[in-house]
Amino acid sequence: SQNPKICATAIDIVHSIYTCDSANYFILDKEYPLALFIEQMDRKDEVVRAKIFELVEHCVFHLNYIPCKELIGICVQMKTELAAGQQSICISGVQAAFRLLTVDSVIKDAFREVGLLDTLCYIINNLFAQYKRMFSDCFGARMLLSVLTVVTGEWRSSSLQLLKQLLLLASTDQYIAGVIQVISQVGPQQQLEFNVDLLKTVLGVLRESHKVRVQFRKTGGYLGLISMLLGLEGALTRTEGAKGTIATEVVELLDFIHLIFKVLTISMRFEPSNAKYFSVEVNWDSITTVLRLMGAFSENTVVSVTEPEWRLQVFRLS
């Protein structure tokens, strides 16, 4: 019948018959097997489907019997529905499977033998691929980086953690390319905190991943760092604060410059090809030029390695 109420009533009657005597299931199975209900399940509504699953669970819970034919039929229905882009039977099936697992460990072996375990793995892989594609299309690099520019606190921290994982796991360079585009366009003095947070994330990823270090070079990472330094043109012209101290904002800029050089160092330390690329294609004279543009050095500035302020200090790259 196509009438949901009639179908639900019929299944309730069958359930009552099963409940009256344990032998009734096996008697009826010869003429009216439960598997017939399962074959028609995709054409029934949610209420009827739920009642069919209850019949299957009744066999396990109250008859201590594993209905293999019915479980195989459910596997077929779940795969068929998922292939058609639907999920309602899959959701109900997974919920029922979870409930069945609470009964006896023997059911685990049955899951493997009837193909239910294989079906569950198929569902996981299918949904993972589907939502991964949806995430990439609807919430890709551009969207995530747009969110990062406006959120703060825990929201930004969580978003940066997500970005880090995407940078490490992404099969393409879209995320690192997006990051480099942002650091090339966002003025460091206007959004210093954001740039610091973003560079710290990039620093951590570069330390961990050979793949990202190569992508960093290929997507213009070094030009992005140079752009950041260029954005600080004239920023260090005036550095004095109250009572001859260095102004707080200048200290923050110096820490930011230090972070840029950390990223530069880590990207080349474990990647000789990056170091060669930088020395040939970008060259160190570019660094000298942009440092002079910041205003801290003039043409007459003399760097003497014998003076304490010019001696090499070992910083921990963290």
PDB file of N, CA and C in Angstrom, residues 27 43 151 162 175 200 216 250 261 268 277 304:
ATOM      1  N   ILE A  27       8.003 -18.744  11.609  1.00  0.00           N
ATOM      2  CA  ILE A  27       6.874 -19.292  10.851  1.00  0.00           C
ATOM      3  C   ILE A  27       6.492 -18.354   9.705  1.00  0.00           C
ATOM      4  N   ARG A  43      10.634   3.400  -0.543  1.00  0.00           N
ATOM      5  CA  ARG A  43       9.410   4.057  -1.016  1.00  0.00           C
ATOM      6  C   ARG A  43       8.465   4.418   0.127  1.00  0.00           C
ATOM      7  N   VAL A 151      37.512  38.249  12.719  1.00  0.00           N
ATOM      8  CA  VAL A 151      37.277  37.648  14.032  1.00  0.00           C
ATOM      9  C   VAL A 151      38.498  37.843  14.925  1.00  0.00           C
ATOM     10  N   LEU A 162      42.304  25.585  12.237  1.00  0.00           N
ATOM     11  CA  LEU A 162      41.715  24.971  11.046  1.00  0.00           C
ATOM     12  C   LEU A 162      42.580  25.248   9.823  1.00  0.00           C
ATOM     13  N   TYR A 175      45.459  26.986  -0.388  1.00  0.00           N
ATOM     14  CA  TYR A 175      45.449  27.647   0.918  1.00  0.00           C
ATOM     15  C   TYR A 175      46.718  28.463   1.149  1.00  0.00           C
ATOM     16  N   LYS A 200      52.673  33.474  12.394  1.00  0.00           N
ATOM     17  CA  LYS A 200      52.997  32.423  13.363  1.00  0.00           C
ATOM     18  C   LYS A 200      52.446  31.074  12.900  1.00  0.00           C
ATOM     19  N   PHE A 216      55.332  27.112  -0.655  1.00  0.00           N
ATOM     20  CA  PHE A 216      55.604  28.489  -0.237  1.00  0.00           C
ATOM     21  C   PHE A 216      56.485  29.189  -1.269  1.00  0.00           C
ATOM     22  N   VAL A 250      56.891  50.827  18.274  1.00  0.00           N
ATOM     23  CA  VAL A 250      58.113  50.481  17.545  1.00  0.00           C
ATOM     24  C   VAL A 250      58.611  49.104  17.976  1.00  0.00           C
ATOM     25  N   PHE A 261      61.605  37.442   9.641  1.00  0.00           N
ATOM     26  CA  PHE A 261      62.894  36.793   9.391  1.00  0.00           C
ATOM     27  C   PHE A 261      62.923  35.350   9.909  1.00  0.00           C
ATOM     28  N   MET A 268      63.992  28.209   4.548  1.00  0.00           N
ATOM     29  CA  MET A 268      65.214  27.834   3.829  1.00  0.00           C
ATOM     30  C   MET A 268      66.088  26.852   4.597  1.00  0.00           C
ATOM     31  N   TYR A 277      66.915  29.315  -4.468  1.00  0.00           N
ATOM     32  CA  TYR A 277      65.954  30.161  -5.180  1.00  0.00           C
ATOM     33  C   TYR A 277      66.004  31.594  -4.660  1.00  0.00           C
ATOM     34  N   SER A 304      79.020  47.925  12.653  1.00  0.00           N
ATOM     35  CA  SER A 304      80.296  47.418  13.158  1.00  0.00           C
ATOM     36  C   SER A 304      80.037  46.195  14.022  1.00  0.00           C
TER      37      SER A 304
END
